[in-house]
Amino acid sequence: MTENKKTPARPTLKAVRGTRDLLPDQTPLWNHVEATARALFARYGFGEIRTPIFETTELFARGVGEETDIVSKEMFTWEDGERFSEKKLIEAWRSANADQVHFQGEEVKLPGMKGAGVDLIVYRKATNTLEFVEFKSKATLEAMHQLVANIELARSSDPVNYGRGKVIPRLVVPAGRARISSSSQLTPGGVIEEIAGDFFETTQSVTLRPESTAGVVRAYIEHKLGETGQLQKLYYIGPQFRRERPQRGRYRQFWQIGAEVIGPQSSGSESPLRDAEILEMLASFLDELGIRDWRLELNSVGSSEDRVRYNAALREALQPIKHQLCEDNQRRADTNPLRVLDSKDEADQDLINALPKIADYLGPESKAHFDQVLAALDACNVPYHLNPRLVRGLDYYTRTTFEFTVTTGLGTQNALLGGGRYDGLSEMLGGPKAPGIGFAIGEDRLILTLQAQAEADAATSGAPIASTRLDAYIAPLTPTQNPAALALARELRTAGFSVEVGDGTFKLRKSFDIADTLARHIILLGEDEVATNILTVKTFATGEQIKLPRTELAKHLSS
Ligand code: HAM
């Protein structure tokens, strides 16, 4: 044995607790689930939306609610790096020029200037000139020309008659951090004036998304999707992040497949039909995937007005029994009594079950809405169980709320998916009124359930869990045949076959062993085979080994 020089062992690096890798033996099932979702959602008229994985922290604080577990203790939040502050720069410029410049209010607006890329128009007393100031690099050459052309307009219509002076388009950029991307932006007649100072700020707090509804509604508002007047049916598939204590079915990075139906009231977004359609779609999805024992739990948490009355009743009922509850529930009883209903604390269950029920506080409109949801579900034969304690852990819900649970595979984390209506969320985020309803499926939990079912089936039937094999494994007999093997693989792959290529340095026995685990056939490629184009092919399922011309190979592999 040769002596190895010892290098000091470095600690191995591992995926962060609560995150995991999905390896190629797992991803086919994930892809199957996602492909099934995409195909099914398309049949219901949904289109895909992809929103950023991080958003401003404020979005979640306002959307999901400061008092929820998610926002108060589970978010991955950090201060964003430097951001250029136009405001700081404008302020610095103004104070540097204050003694020479006459400001008309905030700025002088001239007709036709919109879109010309001008941030400030100032009148310089000393030179009797108008100055057009552009603080960022957005002024293009066209914008400059347009600017100069617009002065004619200004001359005729400007009431304070600034038009006497000549025009000096002027660019001001922050010192050392110039954002001018092309020199053409600096002409004609442009002057660069450098202002020293720090015009960057680090104020923005951002958060890895713990859920996607808030982001989707933010995008709905930002892109004015409501102005189309159409109902928006949007779905998403992607990772979410919550700093929870990891356990089976609960991760810090997990995947959700979700969908939202949102729109102005005139688009029918408030209709109970939408609630029932979502629930029926979910039932169809789980059935199509072969999830056997799902259970739909359903409730209405009422309108925001109903909730005010119910919250008051809950608070009152909780006061005399508060001291008997666990510490968390005592706190919730004061801050957000609805959250007490979510509690899983064993010892508190009897007391919680005896609290007033939301169903008794629904106003006539909420009640009629919920009754219509139930009637539509009955018509579609979607079974459900009413659960008066289902209030869900996010603050935006109104009226219909639901969860689908399963008994196989998940243990205590048995909620496969959850969702509900959020008629006030858009307004909470500063948008127009836009009632909506949606859901998110925990994809990790869905996969665990499917795997547990498949294992249970294999145990009862004795059949192994099916695995997918490649069509062929090409085994060159020596390294000399490696190029020919790759060329044959290319030919077969182009024809649509799945193929792996061995390496001619492998012993024949090893090639057979590898091929048998990976593929349905092995194709041997020695000197003779390459010379004659007569190939040796073995089919593992039957044990049959034959010689056949290369031209017949595709037909043989397909049979
Ligand atoms: P959620 O109930 O917080 O609702 O999450 C939905 C589903 O995501 C849960 O039922 C569960 O299957 C899965 N899930 C949640 N946390 C974890 C975790 N730490 N590890 C694994 N899976 C998890 C929402 O997120 C709402 N945005 C749903 C919605 C959409 N409501 C209206 N529209």
Coordinates of C-alpha atoms and ligand atoms in Angstrom, one line a residue:
M1 CA 0.0 0.0 0.0
T2 CA 1.2 3.5 -0.8
E3 CA 1.3 5.9 2.1
N4 CA -1.3 8.6 1.8
K5 CA -0.4 12.0 3.1
K6 CA -3.0 12.7 5.7
T7 CA -5.1 15.8 5.2
P8 CA -7.0 16.9 8.3
A9 CA -10.6 15.7 8.2
R10 CA -13.1 18.5 7.6
P11 CA -16.5 18.3 9.1
T12 CA -19.0 17.2 6.4
L13 CA -21.7 19.7 5.5
K14 CA -25.3 18.8 5.7
A15 CA -28.6 20.2 4.5
V16 CA -30.0 22.6 7.2
R17 CA -32.4 21.0 9.7
G18 CA -35.9 21.0 8.3
T19 CA -34.8 21.2 4.7
R20 CA -34.0 18.2 2.5
D21 CA -32.9 17.0 -0.9
L22 CA -35.2 15.2 -3.2
L23 CA -33.2 12.6 -5.1
P24 CA -34.0 11.1 -8.5
D25 CA -35.7 8.1 -7.0
Q26 CA -38.2 10.4 -5.3
T27 CA -38.7 13.2 -7.9
P28 CA -40.7 11.1 -10.4
L29 CA -43.6 10.9 -7.9
W30 CA -43.3 14.7 -7.3
N31 CA -43.4 15.3 -11.0
H32 CA -46.4 13.0 -11.4
V33 CA -48.3 14.9 -8.7
E34 CA -47.4 18.3 -10.2
A35 CA -48.3 17.2 -13.7
T36 CA -51.6 15.9 -12.5
A37 CA -52.3 19.2 -10.8
R38 CA -51.4 21.3 -13.8
A39 CA -53.5 19.2 -16.1
L40 CA -56.5 19.2 -13.8
F41 CA -56.3 22.9 -12.9
A42 CA -56.2 23.7 -16.6
R43 CA -59.5 21.9 -17.0
Y44 CA -61.0 24.3 -14.5
G45 CA -59.6 27.4 -16.3
F46 CA -56.7 28.1 -14.0
G47 CA -53.5 29.7 -15.2
E48 CA -50.1 29.6 -13.5
I49 CA -48.7 32.5 -11.5
R50 CA -45.1 32.6 -10.2
T51 CA -44.4 35.2 -7.5
P52 CA -41.1 35.9 -5.8
I53 CA -39.8 33.6 -3.1
F54 CA -39.2 36.6 -0.8
E55 CA -41.4 39.6 -0.3
T56 CA -41.5 42.6 2.1
T57 CA -42.0 41.6 5.7
E58 CA -44.9 44.1 5.8
L59 CA -46.9 42.1 3.3
F60 CA -47.1 39.1 5.6
A61 CA -47.6 41.2 8.7
R62 CA -50.6 42.9 7.1
G63 CA -51.9 40.0 5.1
V64 CA -51.4 36.9 7.3
G65 CA -51.6 38.9 10.6
E66 CA -49.1 39.9 13.3
E67 CA -50.7 37.8 16.0
T68 CA -50.6 34.5 14.0
D69 CA -47.9 31.9 14.8
I70 CA -46.6 32.2 11.3
V71 CA -45.8 35.9 11.5
S72 CA -45.0 36.2 15.2
K73 CA -42.5 33.3 15.4
E74 CA -42.0 31.3 12.2
M75 CA -40.7 33.7 9.5
F76 CA -37.2 33.8 8.0
T77 CA -36.7 37.6 7.9
W78 CA -33.7 39.8 7.2
E79 CA -32.8 43.4 6.5
D80 CA -32.2 43.8 2.8
G81 CA -28.9 45.3 1.5
E82 CA -28.4 48.8 0.3
R83 CA -31.1 50.4 -1.8
F84 CA -30.6 53.5 -3.8
S85 CA -32.8 56.4 -2.4
E86 CA -33.9 58.9 -5.0
K87 CA -35.5 60.9 -2.2
K88 CA -32.2 61.3 -0.3
L89 CA -30.4 62.5 -3.5
I90 CA -33.1 65.0 -4.4
E91 CA -33.0 66.4 -0.9
A92 CA -29.2 66.8 -1.1
W93 CA -29.4 68.5 -4.5
R94 CA -32.0 70.9 -3.2
S95 CA -30.0 71.9 -0.2
A96 CA -26.8 72.3 -2.3
N97 CA -28.6 74.6 -4.7
A98 CA -31.0 76.4 -2.3
D99 CA -29.4 79.8 -2.5
Q100 CA -29.4 80.0 -6.3
V101 CA -32.6 78.3 -7.2
H102 CA -36.2 79.3 -7.0
F103 CA -38.4 76.3 -6.4
Q104 CA -42.0 76.6 -7.3
G105 CA -43.7 74.4 -4.7
E106 CA -42.4 70.9 -5.1
E107 CA -41.6 71.3 -8.7
V108 CA -42.8 73.2 -11.7
K109 CA -45.0 71.0 -13.9
L110 CA -45.0 71.8 -17.6
P111 CA -47.6 70.4 -20.0
G112 CA -46.4 67.5 -22.1
M113 CA -43.6 66.6 -19.7
K114 CA -45.1 63.4 -18.5
G115 CA -42.8 60.4 -19.3
A116 CA -39.9 62.6 -20.3
G117 CA -37.9 61.4 -17.3
V118 CA -37.7 64.7 -15.5
D119 CA -37.7 64.7 -11.7
L120 CA -37.4 68.4 -11.1
I121 CA -37.7 71.6 -13.1
V122 CA -36.1 74.6 -11.5
Y123 CA -35.7 78.2 -12.4
R124 CA -32.1 79.5 -11.7
K125 CA -32.3 83.1 -10.8
A126 CA -28.6 84.0 -11.4
T127 CA -28.6 82.9 -15.1
N128 CA -32.3 83.3 -15.8
T129 CA -32.5 79.8 -17.1
L130 CA -34.7 76.8 -16.8
E131 CA -33.1 73.6 -15.7
F132 CA -34.4 70.1 -16.2
V133 CA -33.1 67.7 -13.6
E134 CA -33.0 64.0 -14.0
F135 CA -31.9 62.2 -10.9
K136 CA -31.5 58.7 -12.2
S137 CA -30.3 57.1 -15.4
K138 CA -33.7 56.8 -16.9
A139 CA -33.3 59.8 -19.3
T140 CA -32.5 58.5 -22.8
L141 CA -31.4 60.5 -25.8
E142 CA -35.0 60.5 -27.0
A143 CA -36.2 61.8 -23.7
M144 CA -33.7 64.6 -23.9
H145 CA -34.8 65.6 -27.4
Q146 CA -38.4 65.4 -26.3
L147 CA -37.6 67.6 -23.4
V148 CA -36.1 70.3 -25.6
A149 CA -39.1 70.1 -28.0
N150 CA -41.5 70.5 -25.1
I151 CA -40.0 73.8 -24.1
E152 CA -41.8 75.4 -27.1
L153 CA -45.0 74.2 -25.6
A154 CA -44.0 75.5 -22.3
R155 CA -43.3 78.9 -23.7
S156 CA -46.8 79.4 -25.0
S157 CA -48.7 77.9 -22.1
D158 CA -46.7 78.4 -19.0
P159 CA -48.5 81.0 -16.9
V160 CA -45.3 82.2 -15.0
N161 CA -43.5 82.5 -18.3
Y162 CA -40.4 80.6 -17.6
G163 CA -39.8 80.4 -21.3
R164 CA -37.5 83.4 -21.5
G165 CA -34.4 81.5 -20.6
K166 CA -32.5 78.9 -22.5
V167 CA -32.7 75.2 -21.7
I168 CA -30.0 73.2 -20.0
P169 CA -30.9 69.6 -19.7
R170 CA -28.9 68.5 -16.8
L171 CA -28.2 65.1 -15.3
V172 CA -27.3 64.7 -11.7
V173 CA -26.0 61.4 -10.6
P174 CA -24.7 60.3 -7.2
A175 CA -21.0 60.5 -6.7
G176 CA -19.1 57.3 -7.1
R177 CA -22.3 55.3 -7.7
A178 CA -23.2 56.6 -11.1
R179 CA -26.1 54.7 -12.6
I180 CA -25.7 55.9 -16.1
S181 CA -25.6 52.9 -18.3
S182 CA -24.7 54.4 -21.6
S183 CA -22.7 57.5 -22.6
S184 CA -25.4 58.5 -25.1
Q185 CA -27.6 59.3 -22.2
L186 CA -25.3 62.2 -21.3
T187 CA -25.8 64.2 -24.4
P188 CA -26.7 66.7 -25.9
G189 CA -25.6 69.5 -23.8
G190 CA -26.0 67.4 -20.7
V191 CA -24.0 68.3 -17.6
I192 CA -23.0 65.8 -15.1
E193 CA -22.9 67.3 -11.7
E194 CA -21.7 65.1 -9.0
I195 CA -23.1 65.4 -5.5
A196 CA -21.1 63.7 -2.8
G197 CA -22.9 61.8 -0.1
D198 CA -24.5 58.5 0.7
F199 CA -27.8 58.1 -1.1
F200 CA -28.3 54.5 -0.2
E201 CA -30.6 53.3 2.5
T202 CA -30.9 49.9 4.2
T203 CA -34.4 50.1 5.6
Q204 CA -36.2 47.3 3.8
S205 CA -37.1 44.2 5.8
V206 CA -37.8 41.1 3.6
T207 CA -39.0 37.6 4.4
L208 CA -38.9 34.3 2.7
R209 CA -42.6 33.6 1.9
P210 CA -44.3 31.4 4.5
E211 CA -47.3 31.0 2.2
S212 CA -48.3 32.4 -1.2
T213 CA -51.8 33.9 -0.9
A214 CA -50.5 37.3 0.3
G215 CA -48.0 37.4 -2.6
V216 CA -50.6 36.4 -5.2
V217 CA -53.0 39.1 -3.9
R218 CA -50.1 41.6 -3.9
A219 CA -49.5 40.7 -7.5
Y220 CA -53.2 41.0 -8.3
I221 CA -53.2 44.5 -6.9
E222 CA -49.8 45.5 -8.4
H223 CA -50.7 44.4 -12.0
K224 CA -54.3 45.7 -11.7
L225 CA -55.7 42.4 -12.7
G226 CA -59.0 43.5 -11.2
E227 CA -59.3 46.1 -14.0
T228 CA -59.9 43.4 -16.5
G229 CA -63.2 42.8 -14.8
Q230 CA -62.6 39.1 -15.2
L231 CA -62.4 36.5 -12.5
Q232 CA -58.8 35.5 -12.0
K233 CA -58.1 31.8 -11.5
L234 CA -54.4 31.5 -10.5
Y235 CA -52.4 28.5 -9.4
Y236 CA -48.8 28.1 -8.1
I237 CA -46.4 25.4 -7.2
G238 CA -43.4 26.2 -5.1
P239 CA -41.4 26.2 -1.9
Q240 CA -42.5 28.0 1.3
F241 CA -40.5 28.6 4.5
R242 CA -41.6 28.5 8.1
R243 CA -39.3 28.2 11.1
E244 CA -41.2 25.4 12.7
R245 CA -39.9 22.5 14.8
P246 CA -39.2 19.8 12.2
Q247 CA -40.9 16.5 12.4
R248 CA -42.5 14.0 10.0
G249 CA -44.6 16.0 7.6
R250 CA -43.4 19.3 9.0
Y251 CA -40.4 21.0 7.4
R252 CA -38.8 24.4 7.4
Q253 CA -38.8 24.4 3.6
F254 CA -41.8 22.7 2.2
W255 CA -43.7 22.7 -1.1
Q256 CA -47.2 23.9 -1.7
I257 CA -49.5 23.5 -4.6
G258 CA -52.1 26.2 -4.3
A259 CA -54.7 28.2 -6.2
E260 CA -56.6 31.4 -5.7
V261 CA -59.8 32.6 -7.3
I262 CA -60.1 36.4 -7.0
G263 CA -61.8 39.3 -8.7
P264 CA -64.0 42.3 -8.4
Q265 CA -67.5 41.5 -7.0
S266 CA -69.0 42.0 -10.5
S267 CA -66.9 39.0 -11.7
G268 CA -68.8 36.7 -9.4
S269 CA -65.8 36.2 -7.1
E270 CA -68.1 36.1 -4.0
S271 CA -70.4 33.5 -5.3
P272 CA -70.8 30.3 -3.2
L273 CA -70.4 28.5 -6.5
R274 CA -66.7 29.4 -6.5
D275 CA -66.3 27.9 -3.0
A276 CA -68.0 24.6 -4.0
E277 CA -66.1 24.5 -7.3
I278 CA -62.7 24.8 -5.4
L279 CA -63.8 22.0 -3.0
E280 CA -65.1 19.8 -5.8
M281 CA -61.8 20.3 -7.8
L282 CA -59.8 19.3 -4.7
A283 CA -61.9 16.2 -4.2
S284 CA -61.3 15.3 -7.9
F285 CA -57.6 15.9 -7.6
L286 CA -57.2 13.7 -4.6
D287 CA -59.3 11.0 -6.2
E288 CA -57.3 11.2 -9.5
L289 CA -54.1 10.7 -7.5
G290 CA -55.6 7.8 -5.7
I291 CA -55.7 9.3 -2.2
R292 CA -58.2 7.0 -0.5
D293 CA -59.2 8.2 2.9
W294 CA -59.4 11.9 2.6
R295 CA -61.9 13.8 4.8
L296 CA -63.1 17.3 4.1
E297 CA -63.6 19.4 7.2
L298 CA -65.7 22.5 6.6
N299 CA -66.8 25.6 8.6
S300 CA -67.8 29.2 8.1
V301 CA -66.0 31.8 10.1
G302 CA -68.5 34.5 9.0
S303 CA -68.0 38.0 7.7
S304 CA -65.7 40.4 9.5
E305 CA -68.8 41.8 11.3
D306 CA -70.0 38.4 12.4
R307 CA -66.5 37.8 13.7
V308 CA -66.5 40.9 15.8
R309 CA -69.6 39.7 17.6
Y310 CA -68.2 36.1 17.9
N311 CA -64.9 37.4 19.2
A312 CA -66.7 39.4 21.9
A313 CA -68.7 36.3 22.9
L314 CA -65.5 34.2 22.9
R315 CA -63.6 36.7 25.0
E316 CA -66.5 36.8 27.5
A317 CA -66.8 33.0 27.7
L318 CA -63.0 32.6 28.1
Q319 CA -62.6 35.1 30.9
P320 CA -63.9 32.9 33.8
I321 CA -62.1 29.7 32.5
K322 CA -58.9 31.3 31.3
H323 CA -56.8 30.4 34.3
Q324 CA -57.5 26.7 33.6
L325 CA -56.0 26.8 30.2
C326 CA -52.4 26.3 29.1
E327 CA -50.1 29.3 29.0
D328 CA -50.3 29.8 25.2
N329 CA -54.1 29.7 25.3
Q330 CA -54.2 32.2 28.2
R331 CA -52.3 34.6 26.0
R332 CA -54.4 33.9 23.0
A333 CA -57.6 34.4 25.1
D334 CA -56.5 38.0 25.4
T335 CA -54.8 38.8 22.1
N336 CA -56.7 36.7 19.5
P337 CA -59.4 34.4 21.1
L338 CA -60.1 32.7 17.8
R339 CA -56.7 31.1 17.9
V340 CA -57.7 29.2 21.1
L341 CA -60.0 27.1 18.9
D342 CA -56.9 26.0 16.9
S343 CA -55.2 24.7 20.0
K344 CA -54.0 21.1 20.0
D345 CA -53.3 21.1 23.8
E346 CA -54.8 17.8 25.1
A347 CA -55.8 19.1 28.5
D348 CA -57.7 22.1 27.2
Q349 CA -59.9 20.2 24.7
D350 CA -63.0 19.8 26.8
L351 CA -63.1 23.4 27.8
I352 CA -62.6 24.5 24.2
N353 CA -65.3 22.3 22.9
A354 CA -67.7 23.9 25.3
L355 CA -67.0 27.4 24.1
P356 CA -69.7 29.3 22.0
K357 CA -69.8 28.1 18.3
I358 CA -69.3 30.5 15.4
A359 CA -72.3 28.9 13.6
D360 CA -74.6 30.6 16.2
Y361 CA -73.1 34.0 15.4
L362 CA -73.4 34.0 11.6
G363 CA -75.5 36.8 10.2
P364 CA -78.2 35.9 7.6
E365 CA -76.0 36.7 4.6
S366 CA -73.1 34.5 5.8
K367 CA -75.5 31.7 6.7
A368 CA -77.2 31.8 3.3
H369 CA -73.8 31.8 1.6
F370 CA -72.6 28.8 3.5
D371 CA -75.9 26.9 3.0
Q372 CA -75.5 27.4 -0.8
V373 CA -71.9 26.1 -0.6
L374 CA -73.2 23.0 1.1
A375 CA -76.1 22.5 -1.3
A376 CA -73.7 22.6 -4.3
L377 CA -71.4 20.1 -2.6
D378 CA -74.3 17.8 -2.0
A379 CA -75.3 18.1 -5.7
C380 CA -71.7 17.1 -6.7
N381 CA -71.6 14.3 -4.2
V382 CA -68.6 15.7 -2.4
P383 CA -68.8 14.4 1.2
Y384 CA -67.9 16.8 4.0
H385 CA -67.9 17.1 7.8
L386 CA -68.9 20.3 9.6
N387 CA -66.3 21.3 12.1
P388 CA -67.2 24.4 14.1
R389 CA -63.7 24.7 15.5
L390 CA -62.0 25.1 12.1
V391 CA -60.9 28.7 12.2
R392 CA -57.4 28.2 10.6
G393 CA -54.2 29.8 11.6
L394 CA -54.2 32.8 9.3
D395 CA -56.1 36.1 10.0
Y396 CA -57.4 36.8 6.5
Y397 CA -60.1 34.3 6.4
T398 CA -63.8 35.1 6.1
R399 CA -66.8 32.8 5.7
T400 CA -65.9 29.4 4.2
T401 CA -62.8 27.7 5.7
F402 CA -61.8 24.1 5.1
E403 CA -59.1 21.5 5.5
F404 CA -58.6 18.0 4.0
T405 CA -57.2 15.5 6.4
V406 CA -56.0 11.9 5.9
T407 CA -55.5 9.0 8.3
T408 CA -52.7 7.2 6.4
G409 CA -49.0 8.2 6.6
L410 CA -49.0 11.6 8.3
G411 CA -49.3 11.0 12.1
T412 CA -50.1 14.2 13.9
Q413 CA -49.5 16.4 10.9
N414 CA -52.7 15.1 9.3
A415 CA -53.8 18.3 7.4
L416 CA -53.1 17.6 3.8
L417 CA -54.3 21.0 2.7
G418 CA -56.1 24.0 3.9
G419 CA -57.8 27.1 2.6
G420 CA -60.8 29.4 2.6
R421 CA -62.3 32.7 1.6
Y422 CA -60.5 36.0 2.2
D423 CA -63.0 38.7 1.1
G424 CA -61.1 41.5 2.8
L425 CA -57.5 40.6 2.1
S426 CA -57.0 42.9 -1.0
E427 CA -58.2 45.9 1.0
M428 CA -56.0 45.0 3.9
L429 CA -53.1 45.2 1.4
G430 CA -54.2 48.6 0.1
G431 CA -56.0 47.2 -3.0
P432 CA -59.5 47.4 -4.3
K433 CA -62.3 45.3 -3.0
A434 CA -61.6 41.8 -4.4
P435 CA -63.2 38.9 -2.7
G436 CA -61.4 35.6 -3.1
I437 CA -61.0 32.0 -2.1
G438 CA -58.2 29.6 -2.4
F439 CA -56.2 26.7 -0.9
A440 CA -52.7 25.3 -0.5
I441 CA -51.9 21.6 -0.5
G442 CA -48.8 20.5 1.5
E443 CA -47.1 18.7 -1.4
D444 CA -44.6 17.0 1.0
R445 CA -47.6 15.6 3.0
L446 CA -49.4 14.5 -0.2
I447 CA -46.3 12.6 -1.3
L448 CA -45.9 11.0 2.2
T449 CA -49.5 9.9 2.0
L450 CA -49.1 8.4 -1.5
Q451 CA -45.9 6.6 -0.4
A452 CA -47.6 5.2 2.8
Q453 CA -50.5 4.0 0.7
A454 CA -48.2 2.3 -1.9
E455 CA -46.3 0.6 0.9
A456 CA -49.5 -0.6 2.5
D457 CA -50.7 -1.9 -0.8
A458 CA -47.4 -3.7 -1.5
A459 CA -47.6 -5.3 2.0
T460 CA -51.1 -6.7 1.3
S461 CA -50.5 -7.8 -2.3
G462 CA -46.9 -8.8 -1.9
A463 CA -46.1 -7.0 -5.2
P464 CA -43.0 -4.8 -5.2
I465 CA -43.5 -1.1 -5.7
A466 CA -43.2 -0.5 -9.4
S467 CA -40.0 1.3 -10.5
T468 CA -39.4 2.7 -13.9
R469 CA -36.6 1.2 -16.0
L470 CA -34.7 2.6 -19.0
D471 CA -35.3 1.0 -22.3
A472 CA -31.7 -0.1 -22.9
Y473 CA -28.2 -0.2 -21.4
I474 CA -25.4 -0.2 -24.0
A475 CA -22.3 -2.0 -22.9
P476 CA -19.1 -1.4 -24.9
L477 CA -16.8 -4.4 -24.4
T478 CA -13.6 -2.4 -24.4
P479 CA -12.8 1.4 -24.3
T480 CA -12.2 1.2 -28.1
Q481 CA -16.0 0.9 -28.5
N482 CA -16.9 3.8 -26.3
P483 CA -17.3 6.3 -29.2
A484 CA -19.5 3.8 -31.1
A485 CA -21.5 3.2 -28.0
L486 CA -22.2 6.9 -27.5
A487 CA -23.1 7.2 -31.2
L488 CA -25.6 4.3 -30.9
A489 CA -27.0 5.9 -27.7
R490 CA -27.5 9.2 -29.6
E491 CA -29.4 7.4 -32.4
L492 CA -31.7 5.6 -29.9
R493 CA -32.3 8.6 -27.7
T494 CA -33.2 10.7 -30.8
A495 CA -35.7 8.0 -31.7
G496 CA -37.3 8.5 -28.3
F497 CA -35.7 5.6 -26.2
S498 CA -34.3 6.1 -22.7
V499 CA -30.8 4.8 -22.7
E500 CA -27.7 4.5 -20.4
V501 CA -24.2 4.0 -21.8
G502 CA -21.7 1.9 -19.9
D503 CA -17.9 2.3 -20.0
G504 CA -15.7 -0.2 -21.9
T505 CA -13.4 -0.5 -18.9
F506 CA -16.1 -2.4 -16.9
K507 CA -15.9 -6.2 -16.8
L508 CA -18.8 -7.9 -18.7
R509 CA -20.2 -9.3 -15.4
K510 CA -20.4 -5.8 -13.9
S511 CA -22.1 -4.4 -17.0
F512 CA -24.8 -7.1 -16.8
D513 CA -25.3 -6.4 -13.1
I514 CA -25.7 -2.6 -13.6
A515 CA -27.8 -3.1 -16.7
D516 CA -30.2 -5.4 -14.8
T517 CA -30.9 -2.8 -12.1
L518 CA -31.4 0.0 -14.6
A519 CA -32.8 -1.2 -17.9
R520 CA -35.0 -3.7 -19.6
H521 CA -32.4 -4.7 -22.2
I522 CA -28.6 -4.8 -22.5
I523 CA -27.0 -4.2 -25.9
L524 CA -23.4 -5.6 -26.2
L525 CA -21.0 -3.7 -28.4
G526 CA -17.7 -5.4 -29.2
E527 CA -15.3 -5.1 -32.1
D528 CA -17.5 -7.5 -34.3
E529 CA -20.7 -5.8 -33.5
V530 CA -19.3 -2.4 -34.6
A531 CA -17.8 -3.9 -37.8
T532 CA -20.9 -5.9 -38.8
N533 CA -23.7 -3.9 -37.3
I534 CA -25.1 -7.1 -36.0
L535 CA -25.9 -6.5 -32.3
T536 CA -26.3 -8.8 -29.3
V537 CA -29.3 -7.9 -27.2
K538 CA -30.5 -9.5 -24.0
T539 CA -34.0 -8.9 -22.5
F540 CA -33.9 -9.2 -18.8
A541 CA -37.6 -10.1 -18.2
T542 CA -37.4 -13.2 -20.4
G543 CA -33.7 -14.0 -20.2
E544 CA -33.7 -14.2 -24.1
Q545 CA -30.5 -13.2 -25.8
I546 CA -30.5 -12.7 -29.6
K547 CA -28.4 -11.2 -32.4
L548 CA -30.1 -8.8 -34.7
P549 CA -29.2 -6.1 -37.4
R550 CA -28.9 -2.6 -36.1
T551 CA -31.8 -1.5 -38.3
E552 CA -34.1 -3.8 -36.4
L553 CA -33.0 -2.6 -32.9
A554 CA -35.7 0.1 -32.5
K555 CA -38.5 -2.3 -33.3
H556 CA -37.1 -4.9 -30.9
L557 CA -36.8 -2.4 -28.1
S558 CA -40.4 -1.2 -28.6
S559 CA -41.9 -4.7 -28.5
Ligands
HAM1 P1 -51.8 26.6 5.7 O1 -52.9 25.8 6.3 O2 -50.9 27.4 6.5 O3 -52.5 27.5 4.6 O4 -50.9 25.6 4.8 C1 -51.5 24.8 3.8 C2 -50.9 23.4 3.9 O5 -49.5 23.5 3.8 C3 -51.1 22.7 5.2 O6 -52.4 22.0 5.3 C4 -50.0 21.7 5.2 O7 -50.4 20.5 4.4 C5 -48.9 22.4 4.4 N1 -47.9 22.9 5.4 C6 -48.0 24.0 6.2 N2 -46.9 24.1 7.0 C7 -46.1 23.1 6.6 C8 -44.8 22.6 7.1 N3 -44.0 23.3 7.9 N4 -44.2 21.5 6.5 C9 -45.0 20.8 5.6 N5 -46.2 21.2 5.1 C10 -46.7 22.3 5.7 C11 -51.9 28.4 3.7 O8 -50.7 28.4 3.5 C12 -52.8 29.3 3.0 N6 -52.0 30.2 2.1 C13 -53.8 28.5 2.1 C14 -54.7 29.3 1.4 C15 -54.7 29.7 0.1 N7 -55.8 29.9 1.8 C16 -56.4 30.6 0.9 N8 -55.7 30.5 -0.2

